[in-house]
Structures are given as C-alpha cells and as structure tokens.
C-alpha cells in the first residue's frame, strides 16, 4: 500500500471516528429570565446540570375536586437564572393548561407574563432530540 493511500485511509477513519463521537446535535439553552420584557426561557436539562445552584425552569398543573363532581384547575410556570433573577406566572386558561400538560421531559420551556396581574400570557414548549441527555457512557 502506498503512503498516499495509507494517509487517505487514516484520514477517512479519523473523520468517521470523530463524527461518531459527536453524533447528534446538542443544543444547551441555559435559563434566561428577563424582568424588563417579562420573558423566561431555557431547557430543563441545562438547568438541571447548570454549574450553579440557582437555575431551574418548568411548569405544572394542579387539579382539585370541587366537591360538585368537577375539578378546579390552575397552572403555573417558574424559572430562575444563574444571576438569581426569578420569574413566576399562573393561569387557569384551558389552552395554556393543555400546553403545560402536553410538555415532555428535557424540553425547552418559554413563558411570558403580565407584570401587573402575574398571569401567564404565553407558554411554549419545544421537545426536540437535541435537548435529551446523552447516552450513559457517552463522552458528549
């Protein structure tokens, strides 16, 4: 085998090896809370493994028996960024409650709120493969 051919084969092997090591896009999105625009966003995985003790983000729904055969439901979203800026909003809007209940683990969360009422004005989720944690044993 000639030196050129060996070099070419070694180059292909290195290219494929490096591709395998970084296979799949990763999209970290640290939590950001902006108290001037009333916006919070970030992905749950980045918040969970942030190098600080502040970051968190998420939403939840609570439902209670109303004693008359129905239920009372409300939802909320909350976040804190690395700088300690904290956001919270609540909602009883059925469409927003549906959005919260449709969320999935490891997704990107975004929400806005009305400064005066504390009501959520927008709730969004993005559940994409690049927010999922890497496989155990991976060097990603």
PDB file of C-alpha atoms in Angstrom:
ATOM      1  CA  UNK A   1       0.000   0.000   0.000  1.00  0.00           C
ATOM      2  CA  UNK A   2       1.388   3.392  -0.898  1.00  0.00           C
ATOM      3  CA  UNK A   3       1.904   6.143   1.654  1.00  0.00           C
ATOM      4  CA  UNK A   4      -0.756   8.312  -0.026  1.00  0.00           C
ATOM      5  CA  UNK A   5      -3.326   5.529   0.201  1.00  0.00           C
ATOM      6  CA  UNK A   6      -2.464   4.829   3.868  1.00  0.00           C
ATOM      7  CA  UNK A   7      -2.782   8.535   4.650  1.00  0.00           C
ATOM      8  CA  UNK A   8      -6.101   8.732   2.831  1.00  0.00           C
ATOM      9  CA  UNK A   9      -7.486   5.679   4.668  1.00  0.00           C
ATOM     10  CA  UNK A  10      -6.258   7.038   8.005  1.00  0.00           C
ATOM     11  CA  UNK A  11      -7.959  10.360   7.208  1.00  0.00           C
ATOM     12  CA  UNK A  12     -11.280   8.634   6.445  1.00  0.00           C
ATOM     13  CA  UNK A  13     -11.039   6.588   9.644  1.00  0.00           C
ATOM     14  CA  UNK A  14     -10.366   9.713  11.706  1.00  0.00           C
ATOM     15  CA  UNK A  15     -13.246  11.551  10.066  1.00  0.00           C
ATOM     16  CA  UNK A  16     -15.702   8.744  10.798  1.00  0.00           C
ATOM     17  CA  UNK A  17     -14.407   8.304  14.349  1.00  0.00           C
ATOM     18  CA  UNK A  18     -14.824  11.995  15.138  1.00  0.00           C
ATOM     19  CA  UNK A  19     -18.318  12.016  13.624  1.00  0.00           C
ATOM     20  CA  UNK A  20     -19.354   9.099  15.805  1.00  0.00           C
ATOM     21  CA  UNK A  21     -18.034  10.867  18.898  1.00  0.00           C
ATOM     22  CA  UNK A  22     -20.239  13.902  18.311  1.00  0.00           C
ATOM     23  CA  UNK A  23     -23.188  12.226  16.596  1.00  0.00           C
ATOM     24  CA  UNK A  24     -26.450  14.052  17.135  1.00  0.00           C
ATOM     25  CA  UNK A  25     -26.850  17.755  17.712  1.00  0.00           C
ATOM     26  CA  UNK A  26     -26.826  19.030  21.289  1.00  0.00           C
ATOM     27  CA  UNK A  27     -28.450  22.388  21.997  1.00  0.00           C
ATOM     28  CA  UNK A  28     -27.845  23.644  25.510  1.00  0.00           C
ATOM     29  CA  UNK A  29     -30.087  26.581  26.406  1.00  0.00           C
ATOM     30  CA  UNK A  30     -29.309  27.945  29.874  1.00  0.00           C
ATOM     31  CA  UNK A  31     -32.209  29.596  31.685  1.00  0.00           C
ATOM     32  CA  UNK A  32     -32.671  33.290  30.939  1.00  0.00           C
ATOM     33  CA  UNK A  33     -35.085  35.469  32.911  1.00  0.00           C
ATOM     34  CA  UNK A  34     -35.616  38.995  31.610  1.00  0.00           C
ATOM     35  CA  UNK A  35     -37.567  41.120  34.073  1.00  0.00           C
ATOM     36  CA  UNK A  36     -37.801  44.060  31.631  1.00  0.00           C
ATOM     37  CA  UNK A  37     -39.575  42.098  28.875  1.00  0.00           C
ATOM     38  CA  UNK A  38     -41.290  39.632  31.248  1.00  0.00           C
ATOM     39  CA  UNK A  39     -39.769  36.639  29.470  1.00  0.00           C
ATOM     40  CA  UNK A  40     -38.252  33.410  30.748  1.00  0.00           C
ATOM     41  CA  UNK A  41     -36.846  30.560  28.699  1.00  0.00           C
ATOM     42  CA  UNK A  42     -34.392  27.696  28.811  1.00  0.00           C
ATOM     43  CA  UNK A  43     -34.187  23.952  28.640  1.00  0.00           C
ATOM     44  CA  UNK A  44     -34.715  21.693  31.622  1.00  0.00           C
ATOM     45  CA  UNK A  45     -31.567  19.630  31.099  1.00  0.00           C
ATOM     46  CA  UNK A  46     -29.272  22.675  31.030  1.00  0.00           C
ATOM     47  CA  UNK A  47     -30.967  23.990  34.168  1.00  0.00           C
ATOM     48  CA  UNK A  48     -30.654  20.669  35.977  1.00  0.00           C
ATOM     49  CA  UNK A  49     -26.937  20.314  35.277  1.00  0.00           C
ATOM     50  CA  UNK A  50     -26.021  24.008  35.491  1.00  0.00           C
ATOM     51  CA  UNK A  51     -22.763  24.735  37.317  1.00  0.00           C
ATOM     52  CA  UNK A  52     -24.680  26.859  39.844  1.00  0.00           C
ATOM     53  CA  UNK A  53     -27.356  26.177  42.450  1.00  0.00           C
ATOM     54  CA  UNK A  54     -29.824  28.785  41.115  1.00  0.00           C
ATOM     55  CA  UNK A  55     -31.073  27.638  37.728  1.00  0.00           C
ATOM     56  CA  UNK A  56     -34.405  25.954  37.305  1.00  0.00           C
ATOM     57  CA  UNK A  57     -37.325  26.157  34.908  1.00  0.00           C
ATOM     58  CA  UNK A  58     -40.610  24.353  34.458  1.00  0.00           C
ATOM     59  CA  UNK A  59     -44.377  24.429  34.570  1.00  0.00           C
ATOM     60  CA  UNK A  60     -47.002  22.420  36.377  1.00  0.00           C
ATOM     61  CA  UNK A  61     -50.752  21.885  36.695  1.00  0.00           C
ATOM     62  CA  UNK A  62     -52.733  21.311  39.877  1.00  0.00           C
ATOM     63  CA  UNK A  63     -56.302  19.947  39.892  1.00  0.00           C
ATOM     64  CA  UNK A  64     -58.606  19.740  42.876  1.00  0.00           C
ATOM     65  CA  UNK A  65     -62.019  18.171  43.362  1.00  0.00           C
ATOM     66  CA  UNK A  66     -64.543  20.999  43.579  1.00  0.00           C
ATOM     67  CA  UNK A  67     -66.992  18.901  45.647  1.00  0.00           C
ATOM     68  CA  UNK A  68     -69.665  19.147  42.961  1.00  0.00           C
ATOM     69  CA  UNK A  69     -68.437  16.489  40.532  1.00  0.00           C
ATOM     70  CA  UNK A  70     -65.960  18.707  38.738  1.00  0.00           C
ATOM     71  CA  UNK A  71     -62.453  19.956  39.256  1.00  0.00           C
ATOM     72  CA  UNK A  72     -60.716  23.248  39.772  1.00  0.00           C
ATOM     73  CA  UNK A  73     -57.501  23.503  37.770  1.00  0.00           C
ATOM     74  CA  UNK A  74     -54.694  26.003  37.655  1.00  0.00           C
ATOM     75  CA  UNK A  75     -51.246  26.030  36.175  1.00  0.00           C
ATOM     76  CA  UNK A  76     -48.009  27.875  36.744  1.00  0.00           C
ATOM     77  CA  UNK A  77     -44.571  28.362  35.254  1.00  0.00           C
ATOM     78  CA  UNK A  78     -41.464  29.352  37.156  1.00  0.00           C
ATOM     79  CA  UNK A  79     -37.800  29.933  36.485  1.00  0.00           C
ATOM     80  CA  UNK A  80     -34.619  31.318  37.959  1.00  0.00           C
ATOM     81  CA  UNK A  81     -31.453  32.073  36.011  1.00  0.00           C
ATOM     82  CA  UNK A  82     -27.793  31.933  37.047  1.00  0.00           C
ATOM     83  CA  UNK A  83     -27.937  35.587  38.151  1.00  0.00           C
ATOM     84  CA  UNK A  84     -30.785  34.872  40.570  1.00  0.00           C
ATOM     85  CA  UNK A  85     -33.473  36.621  38.509  1.00  0.00           C
ATOM     86  CA  UNK A  86     -36.719  34.784  39.230  1.00  0.00           C
ATOM     87  CA  UNK A  87     -39.996  34.573  37.294  1.00  0.00           C
ATOM     88  CA  UNK A  88     -43.386  33.107  38.116  1.00  0.00           C
ATOM     89  CA  UNK A  89     -46.782  33.217  36.437  1.00  0.00           C
ATOM     90  CA  UNK A  90     -50.078  31.404  36.914  1.00  0.00           C
ATOM     91  CA  UNK A  91     -53.014  30.550  34.701  1.00  0.00           C
ATOM     92  CA  UNK A  92     -56.439  28.986  34.632  1.00  0.00           C
ATOM     93  CA  UNK A  93     -56.706  29.347  30.839  1.00  0.00           C
ATOM     94  CA  UNK A  94     -57.678  25.921  29.454  1.00  0.00           C
ATOM     95  CA  UNK A  95     -55.499  26.234  26.341  1.00  0.00           C
ATOM     96  CA  UNK A  96     -52.465  27.122  28.449  1.00  0.00           C
ATOM     97  CA  UNK A  97     -53.232  24.252  30.830  1.00  0.00           C
ATOM     98  CA  UNK A  98     -53.362  21.931  27.805  1.00  0.00           C
ATOM     99  CA  UNK A  99     -49.976  23.250  26.656  1.00  0.00           C
ATOM    100  CA  UNK A 100     -48.439  22.578  30.061  1.00  0.00           C
ATOM    101  CA  UNK A 101     -49.891  19.067  30.201  1.00  0.00           C
ATOM    102  CA  UNK A 102     -48.519  18.322  26.711  1.00  0.00           C
ATOM    103  CA  UNK A 103     -44.948  19.121  27.719  1.00  0.00           C
ATOM    104  CA  UNK A 104     -42.304  16.420  27.925  1.00  0.00           C
ATOM    105  CA  UNK A 105     -39.114  15.788  29.853  1.00  0.00           C
ATOM    106  CA  UNK A 106     -35.976  17.626  28.827  1.00  0.00           C
ATOM    107  CA  UNK A 107     -37.764  20.178  26.653  1.00  0.00           C
ATOM    108  CA  UNK A 108     -37.221  23.879  26.141  1.00  0.00           C
ATOM    109  CA  UNK A 109     -39.683  25.976  28.142  1.00  0.00           C
ATOM    110  CA  UNK A 110     -40.623  29.568  27.429  1.00  0.00           C
ATOM    111  CA  UNK A 111     -43.195  31.804  29.050  1.00  0.00           C
ATOM    112  CA  UNK A 112     -44.171  35.426  29.404  1.00  0.00           C
ATOM    113  CA  UNK A 113     -46.377  37.117  31.954  1.00  0.00           C
ATOM    114  CA  UNK A 114     -48.330  40.253  32.705  1.00  0.00           C
ATOM    115  CA  UNK A 115     -46.373  42.346  35.190  1.00  0.00           C
ATOM    116  CA  UNK A 116     -49.462  43.671  36.986  1.00  0.00           C
ATOM    117  CA  UNK A 117     -51.562  40.501  37.304  1.00  0.00           C
ATOM    118  CA  UNK A 118     -48.887  37.788  37.317  1.00  0.00           C
ATOM    119  CA  UNK A 119     -50.964  35.899  34.746  1.00  0.00           C
ATOM    120  CA  UNK A 120     -49.150  33.880  32.095  1.00  0.00           C
ATOM    121  CA  UNK A 121     -49.585  35.493  28.693  1.00  0.00           C
ATOM    122  CA  UNK A 122     -47.718  32.854  26.675  1.00  0.00           C
ATOM    123  CA  UNK A 123     -46.495  29.343  27.446  1.00  0.00           C
ATOM    124  CA  UNK A 124     -44.479  27.329  24.961  1.00  0.00           C
ATOM    125  CA  UNK A 125     -42.571  24.074  24.856  1.00  0.00           C
ATOM    126  CA  UNK A 126     -40.169  22.616  22.345  1.00  0.00           C
ATOM    127  CA  UNK A 127     -39.462  18.923  22.704  1.00  0.00           C
ATOM    128  CA  UNK A 128     -36.567  18.107  20.401  1.00  0.00           C
ATOM    129  CA  UNK A 129     -33.901  15.427  20.325  1.00  0.00           C
ATOM    130  CA  UNK A 130     -31.106  17.926  20.958  1.00  0.00           C
ATOM    131  CA  UNK A 131     -32.466  18.635  24.464  1.00  0.00           C
ATOM    132  CA  UNK A 132     -32.376  14.947  25.512  1.00  0.00           C
ATOM    133  CA  UNK A 133     -29.419  13.909  27.700  1.00  0.00           C
ATOM    134  CA  UNK A 134     -26.621  11.949  26.078  1.00  0.00           C
ATOM    135  CA  UNK A 135     -26.489   8.198  26.365  1.00  0.00           C
ATOM    136  CA  UNK A 136     -24.845   6.864  29.536  1.00  0.00           C
ATOM    137  CA  UNK A 137     -21.154   6.294  28.888  1.00  0.00           C
ATOM    138  CA  UNK A 138     -21.105   8.809  26.041  1.00  0.00           C
ATOM    139  CA  UNK A 139     -18.453  11.499  26.023  1.00  0.00           C
ATOM    140  CA  UNK A 140     -20.905  14.219  24.933  1.00  0.00           C
TER     141      UNK A 140
END
